PDB file of C-alpha atoms and ligand atoms in Angstrom:
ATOM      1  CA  UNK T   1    -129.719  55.966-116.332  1.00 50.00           C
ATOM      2  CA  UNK T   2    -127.695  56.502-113.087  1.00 55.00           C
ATOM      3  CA  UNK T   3    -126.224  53.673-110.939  1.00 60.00           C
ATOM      4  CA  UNK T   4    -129.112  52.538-108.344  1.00 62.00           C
ATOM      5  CA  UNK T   5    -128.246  52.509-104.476  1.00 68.00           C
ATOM      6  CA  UNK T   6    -128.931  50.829-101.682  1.00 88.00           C
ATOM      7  CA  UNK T   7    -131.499  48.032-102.911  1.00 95.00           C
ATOM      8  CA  UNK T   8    -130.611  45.988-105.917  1.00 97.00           C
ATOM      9  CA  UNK T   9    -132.835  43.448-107.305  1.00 97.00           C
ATOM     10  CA  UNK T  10    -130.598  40.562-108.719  1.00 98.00           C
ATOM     11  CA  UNK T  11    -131.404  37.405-110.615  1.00 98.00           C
ATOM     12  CA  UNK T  12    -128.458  35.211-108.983  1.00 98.00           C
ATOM     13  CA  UNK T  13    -129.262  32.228-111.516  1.00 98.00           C
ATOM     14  CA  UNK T  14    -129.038  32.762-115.404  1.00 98.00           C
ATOM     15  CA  UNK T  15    -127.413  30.297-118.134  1.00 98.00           C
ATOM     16  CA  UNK T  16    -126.178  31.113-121.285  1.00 98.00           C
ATOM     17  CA  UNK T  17    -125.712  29.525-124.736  1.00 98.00           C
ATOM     18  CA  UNK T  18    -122.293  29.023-123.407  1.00 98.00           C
ATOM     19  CA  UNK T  19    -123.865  26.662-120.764  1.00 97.00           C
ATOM     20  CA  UNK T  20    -124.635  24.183-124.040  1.00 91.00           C
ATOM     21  CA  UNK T  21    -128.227  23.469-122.504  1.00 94.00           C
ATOM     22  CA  UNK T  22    -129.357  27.059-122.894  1.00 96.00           C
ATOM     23  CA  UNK T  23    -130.535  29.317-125.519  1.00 96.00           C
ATOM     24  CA  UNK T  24    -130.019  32.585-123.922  1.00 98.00           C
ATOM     25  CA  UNK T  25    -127.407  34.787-126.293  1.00 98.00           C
ATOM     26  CA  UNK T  26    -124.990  37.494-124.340  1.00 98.00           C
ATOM     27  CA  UNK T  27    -126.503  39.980-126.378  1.00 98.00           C
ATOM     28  CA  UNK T  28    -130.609  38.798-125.992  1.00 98.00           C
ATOM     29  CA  UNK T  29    -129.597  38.861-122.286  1.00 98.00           C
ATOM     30  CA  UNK T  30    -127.733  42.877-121.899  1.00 98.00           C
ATOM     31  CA  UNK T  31    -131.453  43.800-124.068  1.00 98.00           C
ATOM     32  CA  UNK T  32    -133.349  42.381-121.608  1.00 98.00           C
ATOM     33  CA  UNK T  33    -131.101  43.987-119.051  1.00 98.00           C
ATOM     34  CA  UNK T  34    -131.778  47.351-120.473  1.00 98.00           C
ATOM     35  CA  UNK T  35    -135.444  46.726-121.121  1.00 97.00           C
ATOM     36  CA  UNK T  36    -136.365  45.608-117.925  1.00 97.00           C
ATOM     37  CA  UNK T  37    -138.196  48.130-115.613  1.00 96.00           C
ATOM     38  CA  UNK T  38    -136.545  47.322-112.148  1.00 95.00           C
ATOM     39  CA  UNK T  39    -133.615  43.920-112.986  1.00 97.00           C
ATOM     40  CA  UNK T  40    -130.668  45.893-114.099  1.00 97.00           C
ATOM     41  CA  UNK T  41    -128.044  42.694-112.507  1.00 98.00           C
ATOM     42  CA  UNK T  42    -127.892  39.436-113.165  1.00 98.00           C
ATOM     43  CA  UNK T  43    -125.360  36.429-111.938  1.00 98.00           C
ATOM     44  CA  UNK T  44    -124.451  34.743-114.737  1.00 98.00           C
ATOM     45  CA  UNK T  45    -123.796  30.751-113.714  1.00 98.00           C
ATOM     46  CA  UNK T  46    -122.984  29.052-116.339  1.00 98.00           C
ATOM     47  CA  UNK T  47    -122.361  24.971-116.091  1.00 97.00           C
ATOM     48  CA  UNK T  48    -118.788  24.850-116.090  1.00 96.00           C
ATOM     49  CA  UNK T  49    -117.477  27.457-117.923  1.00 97.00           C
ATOM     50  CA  UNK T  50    -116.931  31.161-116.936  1.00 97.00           C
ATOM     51  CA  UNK T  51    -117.012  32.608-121.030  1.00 98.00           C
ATOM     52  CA  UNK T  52    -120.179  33.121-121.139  1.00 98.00           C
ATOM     53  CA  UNK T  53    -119.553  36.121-118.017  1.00 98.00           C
ATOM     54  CA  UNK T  54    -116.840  37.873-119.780  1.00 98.00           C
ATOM     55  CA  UNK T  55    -118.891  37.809-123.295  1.00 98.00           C
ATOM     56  CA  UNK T  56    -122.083  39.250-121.418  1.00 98.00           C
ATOM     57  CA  UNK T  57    -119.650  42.184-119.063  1.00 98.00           C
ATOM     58  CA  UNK T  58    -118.235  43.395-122.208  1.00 98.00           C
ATOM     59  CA  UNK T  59    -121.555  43.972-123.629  1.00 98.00           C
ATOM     60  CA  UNK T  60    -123.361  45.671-120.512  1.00 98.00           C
ATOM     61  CA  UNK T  61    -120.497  48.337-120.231  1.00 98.00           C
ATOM     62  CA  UNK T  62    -122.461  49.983-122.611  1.00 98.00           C
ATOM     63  CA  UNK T  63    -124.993  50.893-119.770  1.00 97.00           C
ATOM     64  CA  UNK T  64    -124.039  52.298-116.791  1.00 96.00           C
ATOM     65  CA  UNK T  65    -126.929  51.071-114.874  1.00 96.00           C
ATOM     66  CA  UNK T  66    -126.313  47.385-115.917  1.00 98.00           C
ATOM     67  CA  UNK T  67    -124.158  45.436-113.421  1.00 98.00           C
ATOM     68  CA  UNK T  68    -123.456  41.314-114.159  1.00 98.00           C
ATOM     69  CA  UNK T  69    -122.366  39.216-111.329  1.00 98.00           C
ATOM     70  CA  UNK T  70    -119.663  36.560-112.566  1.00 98.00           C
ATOM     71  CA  UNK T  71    -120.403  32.979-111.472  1.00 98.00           C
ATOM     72  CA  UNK T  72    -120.122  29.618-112.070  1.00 98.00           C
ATOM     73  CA  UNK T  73    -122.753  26.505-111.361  1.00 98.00           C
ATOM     74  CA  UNK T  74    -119.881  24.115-111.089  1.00 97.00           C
ATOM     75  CA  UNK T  75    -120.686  20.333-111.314  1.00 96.00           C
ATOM     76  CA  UNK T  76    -119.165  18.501-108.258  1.00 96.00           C
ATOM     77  CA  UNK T  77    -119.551  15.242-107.381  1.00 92.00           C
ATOM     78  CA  UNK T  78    -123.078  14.707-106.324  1.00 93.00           C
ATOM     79  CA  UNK T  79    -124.749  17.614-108.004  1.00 97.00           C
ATOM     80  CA  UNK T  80    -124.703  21.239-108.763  1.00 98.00           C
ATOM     81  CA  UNK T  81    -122.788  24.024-106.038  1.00 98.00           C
ATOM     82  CA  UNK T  82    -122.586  28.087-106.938  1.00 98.00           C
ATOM     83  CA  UNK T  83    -119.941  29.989-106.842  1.00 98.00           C
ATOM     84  CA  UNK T  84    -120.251  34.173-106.921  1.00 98.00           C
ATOM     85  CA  UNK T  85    -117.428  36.379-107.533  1.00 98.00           C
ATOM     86  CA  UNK T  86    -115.091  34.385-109.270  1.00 98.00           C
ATOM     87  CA  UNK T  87    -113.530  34.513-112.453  1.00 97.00           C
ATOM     88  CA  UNK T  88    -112.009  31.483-113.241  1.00 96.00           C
ATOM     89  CA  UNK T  89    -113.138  27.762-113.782  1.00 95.00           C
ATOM     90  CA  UNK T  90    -111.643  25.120-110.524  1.00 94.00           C
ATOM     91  CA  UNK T  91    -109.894  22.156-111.810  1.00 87.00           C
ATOM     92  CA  UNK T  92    -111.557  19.234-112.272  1.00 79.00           C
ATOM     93  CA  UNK T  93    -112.762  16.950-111.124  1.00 77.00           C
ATOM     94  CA  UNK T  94    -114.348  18.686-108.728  1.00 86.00           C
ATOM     95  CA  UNK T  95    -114.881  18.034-104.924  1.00 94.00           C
ATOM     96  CA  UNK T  96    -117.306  20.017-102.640  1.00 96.00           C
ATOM     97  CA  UNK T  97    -114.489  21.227-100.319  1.00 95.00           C
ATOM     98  CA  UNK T  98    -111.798  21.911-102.753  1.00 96.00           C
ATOM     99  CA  UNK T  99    -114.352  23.996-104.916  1.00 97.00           C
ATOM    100  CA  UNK T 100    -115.511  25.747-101.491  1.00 97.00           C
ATOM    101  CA  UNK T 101    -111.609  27.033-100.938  1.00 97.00           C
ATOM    102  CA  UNK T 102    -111.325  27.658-104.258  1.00 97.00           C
ATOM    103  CA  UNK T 103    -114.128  30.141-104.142  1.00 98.00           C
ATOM    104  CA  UNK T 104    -113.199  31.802-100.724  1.00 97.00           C
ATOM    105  CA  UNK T 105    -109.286  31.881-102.073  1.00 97.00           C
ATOM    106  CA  UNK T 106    -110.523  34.336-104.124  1.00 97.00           C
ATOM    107  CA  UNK T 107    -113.443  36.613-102.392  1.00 97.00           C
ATOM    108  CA  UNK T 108    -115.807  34.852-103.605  1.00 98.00           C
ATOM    109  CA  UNK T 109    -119.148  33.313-102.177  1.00 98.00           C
ATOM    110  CA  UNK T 110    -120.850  30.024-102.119  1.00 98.00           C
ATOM    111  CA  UNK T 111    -124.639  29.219-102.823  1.00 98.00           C
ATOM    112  CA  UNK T 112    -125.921  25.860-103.017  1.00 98.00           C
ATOM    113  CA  UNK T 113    -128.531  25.636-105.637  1.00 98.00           C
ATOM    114  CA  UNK T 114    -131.822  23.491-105.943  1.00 98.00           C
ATOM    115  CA  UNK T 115    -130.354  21.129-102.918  1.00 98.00           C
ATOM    116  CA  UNK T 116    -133.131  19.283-103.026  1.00 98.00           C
ATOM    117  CA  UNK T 117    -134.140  19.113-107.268  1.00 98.00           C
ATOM    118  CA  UNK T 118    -132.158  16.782-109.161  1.00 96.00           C
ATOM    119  CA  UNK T 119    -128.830  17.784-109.790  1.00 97.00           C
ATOM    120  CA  UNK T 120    -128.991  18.825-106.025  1.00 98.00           C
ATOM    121  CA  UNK T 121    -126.235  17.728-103.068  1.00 98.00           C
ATOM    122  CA  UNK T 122    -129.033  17.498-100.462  1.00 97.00           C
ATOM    123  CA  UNK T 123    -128.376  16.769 -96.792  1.00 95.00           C
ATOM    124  CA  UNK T 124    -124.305  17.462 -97.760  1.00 96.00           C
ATOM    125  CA  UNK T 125    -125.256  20.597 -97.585  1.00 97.00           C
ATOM    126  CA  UNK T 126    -125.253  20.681 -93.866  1.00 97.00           C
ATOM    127  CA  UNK T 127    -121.339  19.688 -93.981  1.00 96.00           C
ATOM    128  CA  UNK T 128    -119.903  22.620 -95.968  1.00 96.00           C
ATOM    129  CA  UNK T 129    -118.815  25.835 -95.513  1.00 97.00           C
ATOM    130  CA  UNK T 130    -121.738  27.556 -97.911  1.00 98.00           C
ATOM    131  CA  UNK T 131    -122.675  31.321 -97.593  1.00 98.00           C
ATOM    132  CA  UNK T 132    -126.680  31.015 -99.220  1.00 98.00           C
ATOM    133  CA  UNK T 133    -129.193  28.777-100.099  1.00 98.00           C
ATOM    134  CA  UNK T 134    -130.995  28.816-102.768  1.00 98.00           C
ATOM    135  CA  UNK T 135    -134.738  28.349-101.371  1.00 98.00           C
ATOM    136  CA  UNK T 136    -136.678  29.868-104.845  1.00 98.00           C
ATOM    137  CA  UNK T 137    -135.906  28.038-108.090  1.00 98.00           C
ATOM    138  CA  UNK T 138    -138.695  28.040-110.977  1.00 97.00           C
ATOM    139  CA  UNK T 139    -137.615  24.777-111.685  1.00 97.00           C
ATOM    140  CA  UNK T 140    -138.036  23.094-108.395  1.00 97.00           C
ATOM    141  CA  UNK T 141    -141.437  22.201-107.198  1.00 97.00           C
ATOM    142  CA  UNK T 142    -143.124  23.874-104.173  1.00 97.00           C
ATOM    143  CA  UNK T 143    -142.076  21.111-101.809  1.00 98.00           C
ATOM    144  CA  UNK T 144    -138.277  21.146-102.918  1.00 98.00           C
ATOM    145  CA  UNK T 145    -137.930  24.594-102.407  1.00 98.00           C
ATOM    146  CA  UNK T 146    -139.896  24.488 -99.176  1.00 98.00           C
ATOM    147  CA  UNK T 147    -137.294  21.752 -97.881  1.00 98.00           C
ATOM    148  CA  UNK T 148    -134.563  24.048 -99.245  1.00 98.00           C
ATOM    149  CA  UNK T 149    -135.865  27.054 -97.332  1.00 98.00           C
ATOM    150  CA  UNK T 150    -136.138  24.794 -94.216  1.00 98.00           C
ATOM    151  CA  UNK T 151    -132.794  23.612 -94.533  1.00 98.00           C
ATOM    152  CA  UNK T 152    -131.390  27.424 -94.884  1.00 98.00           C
ATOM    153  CA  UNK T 153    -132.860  27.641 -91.177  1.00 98.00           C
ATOM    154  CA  UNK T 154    -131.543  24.770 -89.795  1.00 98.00           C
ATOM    155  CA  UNK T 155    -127.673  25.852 -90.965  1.00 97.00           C
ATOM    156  CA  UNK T 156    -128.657  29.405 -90.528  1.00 98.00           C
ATOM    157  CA  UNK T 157    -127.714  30.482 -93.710  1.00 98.00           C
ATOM    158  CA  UNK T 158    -129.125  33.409 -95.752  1.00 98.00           C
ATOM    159  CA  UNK T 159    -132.416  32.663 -98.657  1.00 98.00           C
ATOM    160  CA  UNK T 160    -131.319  33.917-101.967  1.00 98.00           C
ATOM    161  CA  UNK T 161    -133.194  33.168-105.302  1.00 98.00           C
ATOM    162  CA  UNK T 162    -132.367  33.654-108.980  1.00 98.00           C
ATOM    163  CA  UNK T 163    -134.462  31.887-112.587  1.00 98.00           C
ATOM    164  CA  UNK T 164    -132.372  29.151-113.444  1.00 98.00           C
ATOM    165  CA  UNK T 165    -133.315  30.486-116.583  1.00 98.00           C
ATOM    166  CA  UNK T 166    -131.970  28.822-119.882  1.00 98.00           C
ATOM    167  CA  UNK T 167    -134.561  30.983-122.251  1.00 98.00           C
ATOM    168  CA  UNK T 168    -135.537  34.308-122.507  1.00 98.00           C
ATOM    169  CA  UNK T 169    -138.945  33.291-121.254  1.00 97.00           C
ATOM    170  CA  UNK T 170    -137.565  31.526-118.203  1.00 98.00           C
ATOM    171  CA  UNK T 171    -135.861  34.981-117.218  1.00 98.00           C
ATOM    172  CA  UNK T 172    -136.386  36.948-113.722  1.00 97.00           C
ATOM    173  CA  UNK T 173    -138.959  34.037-112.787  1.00 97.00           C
ATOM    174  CA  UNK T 174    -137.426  34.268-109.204  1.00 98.00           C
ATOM    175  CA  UNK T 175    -135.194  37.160-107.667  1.00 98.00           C
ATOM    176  CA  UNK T 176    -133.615  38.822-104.983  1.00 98.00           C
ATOM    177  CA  UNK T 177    -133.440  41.794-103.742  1.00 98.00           C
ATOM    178  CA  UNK T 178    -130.076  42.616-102.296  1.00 98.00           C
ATOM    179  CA  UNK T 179    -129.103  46.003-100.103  1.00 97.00           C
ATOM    180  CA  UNK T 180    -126.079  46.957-101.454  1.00 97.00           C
ATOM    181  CA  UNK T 181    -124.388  49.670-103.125  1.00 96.00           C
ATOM    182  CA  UNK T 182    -124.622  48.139-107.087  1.00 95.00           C
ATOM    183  CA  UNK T 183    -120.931  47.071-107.083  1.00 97.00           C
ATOM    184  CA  UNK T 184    -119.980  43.435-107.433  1.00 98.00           C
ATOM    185  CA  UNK T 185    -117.911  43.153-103.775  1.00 98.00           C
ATOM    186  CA  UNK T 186    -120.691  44.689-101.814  1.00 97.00           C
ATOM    187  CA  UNK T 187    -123.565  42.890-102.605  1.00 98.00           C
ATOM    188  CA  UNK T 188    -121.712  39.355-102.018  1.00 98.00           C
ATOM    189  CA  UNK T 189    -121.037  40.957 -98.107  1.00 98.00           C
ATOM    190  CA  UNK T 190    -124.710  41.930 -98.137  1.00 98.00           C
ATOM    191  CA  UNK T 191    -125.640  38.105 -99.286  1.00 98.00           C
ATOM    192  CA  UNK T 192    -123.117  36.837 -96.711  1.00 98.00           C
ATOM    193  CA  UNK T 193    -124.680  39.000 -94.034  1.00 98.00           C
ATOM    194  CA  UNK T 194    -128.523  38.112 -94.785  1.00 98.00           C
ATOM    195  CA  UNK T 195    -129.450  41.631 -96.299  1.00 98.00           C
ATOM    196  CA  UNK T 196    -131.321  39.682 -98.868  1.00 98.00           C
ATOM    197  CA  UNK T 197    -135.399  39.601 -99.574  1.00 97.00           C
ATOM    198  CA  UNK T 198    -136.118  36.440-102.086  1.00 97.00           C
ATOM    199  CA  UNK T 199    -139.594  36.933-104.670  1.00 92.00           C
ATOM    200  CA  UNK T 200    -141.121  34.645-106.867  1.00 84.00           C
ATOM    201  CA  UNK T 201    -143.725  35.380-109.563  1.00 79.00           C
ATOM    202  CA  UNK T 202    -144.100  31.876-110.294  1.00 56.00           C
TER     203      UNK T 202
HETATM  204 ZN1  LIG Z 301    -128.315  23.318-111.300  1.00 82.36          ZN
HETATM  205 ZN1  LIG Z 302    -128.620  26.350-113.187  1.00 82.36          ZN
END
């Protein structure tokens, strides 16, 4: 299949076994990839560790109309922050600022995750330089991602979505759909500048 333009539907929020509380194989996740009607890129955000990206990329160069996102759900101090575009691990431990330059240092993009599910840094939120909110997360009840999407408003930052999958059947639960050209660079300018739609078939 050829590349797809102009409107990408991404799931910004997938583990892997490399993530050590997911199931999800590289290889389970590139089928899935291929099998899937309209999700043809995924983030991967592993908890700490950036190996599960590179083993899932080599895989999906097999298919030209497969594109993975590399990422990181790094642990800082008070919870869980996302950082697109990257591919290398910050030092730890881990601060909210010096993981914020960190990911900017290198063209990359911040999301904060879940702020208001466990594992989420909450009102800090307000106090960093982030580039998305997470506002759709399976895992998060109605009224945490409602307060999430509220608190996107109030710091005027884009809505972006992904599964927080950690199995298969946890997969493409929430998305977004991104317009950008299906190239890594691009569609972290188009989540920066708000070209972003987030679903849910939760
Ligand atoms: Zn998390
Ligand atoms: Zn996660």
């Amino acid at each position: 299949m050829r590349k797809r333009d102009f409107v990408q539907v991404i799931d910004l929020h997938v583990h892997t076994k490399y993530s050590g509380d997911a199931k999800i194989t590289p290889k389970e996740l590139v089928d899935q990839l291929h099998a899937h009607p309209f999700i043809k890129c995924v983030a991967i955000t592993d908890h700490d560790t950036i190996l599960g990206y590179w083993e899932v990329s080599k895989l999906a160069k097999a298919y030209e109309d497969i594109l993975i996102i590399p990422g990181i759900e790094v642990s800082v101090e008070n919870g869980h922050l996302i950082i697109l575009g990257v591919e290398e691990c910050p030092k730890y431990p881990s601060l909210i600022e010096s993981v914020v330059d960190f990911a900017k240092e290198r063209d990359g993009i911040v999301v904060i995750p879940h702020p208001y599910r466990e594992h989420g840094i909450g009102d800090t939120s307000e106090n960093i330089e982030a580039d998305a909110v997470e506002v759709l997360n399976p895992h998060a009840t109605h009224e945490e991602n409602k307060r999430a999407e509220n608190l996107a408003r109030k710091i005027n930052l884009p809505c972006v979505a992904g599964s927080d999958a950690h199995s298969l059947q946890e997969l493409w639960l929430a998305y977004t759909q991104v317009d950008a050209k299906q190239e890594v660079d691009d569609i972290l300018k188009a989540i920066k500048k708000g070209r972003v739609k987030v679903a849910s078939i939760k």
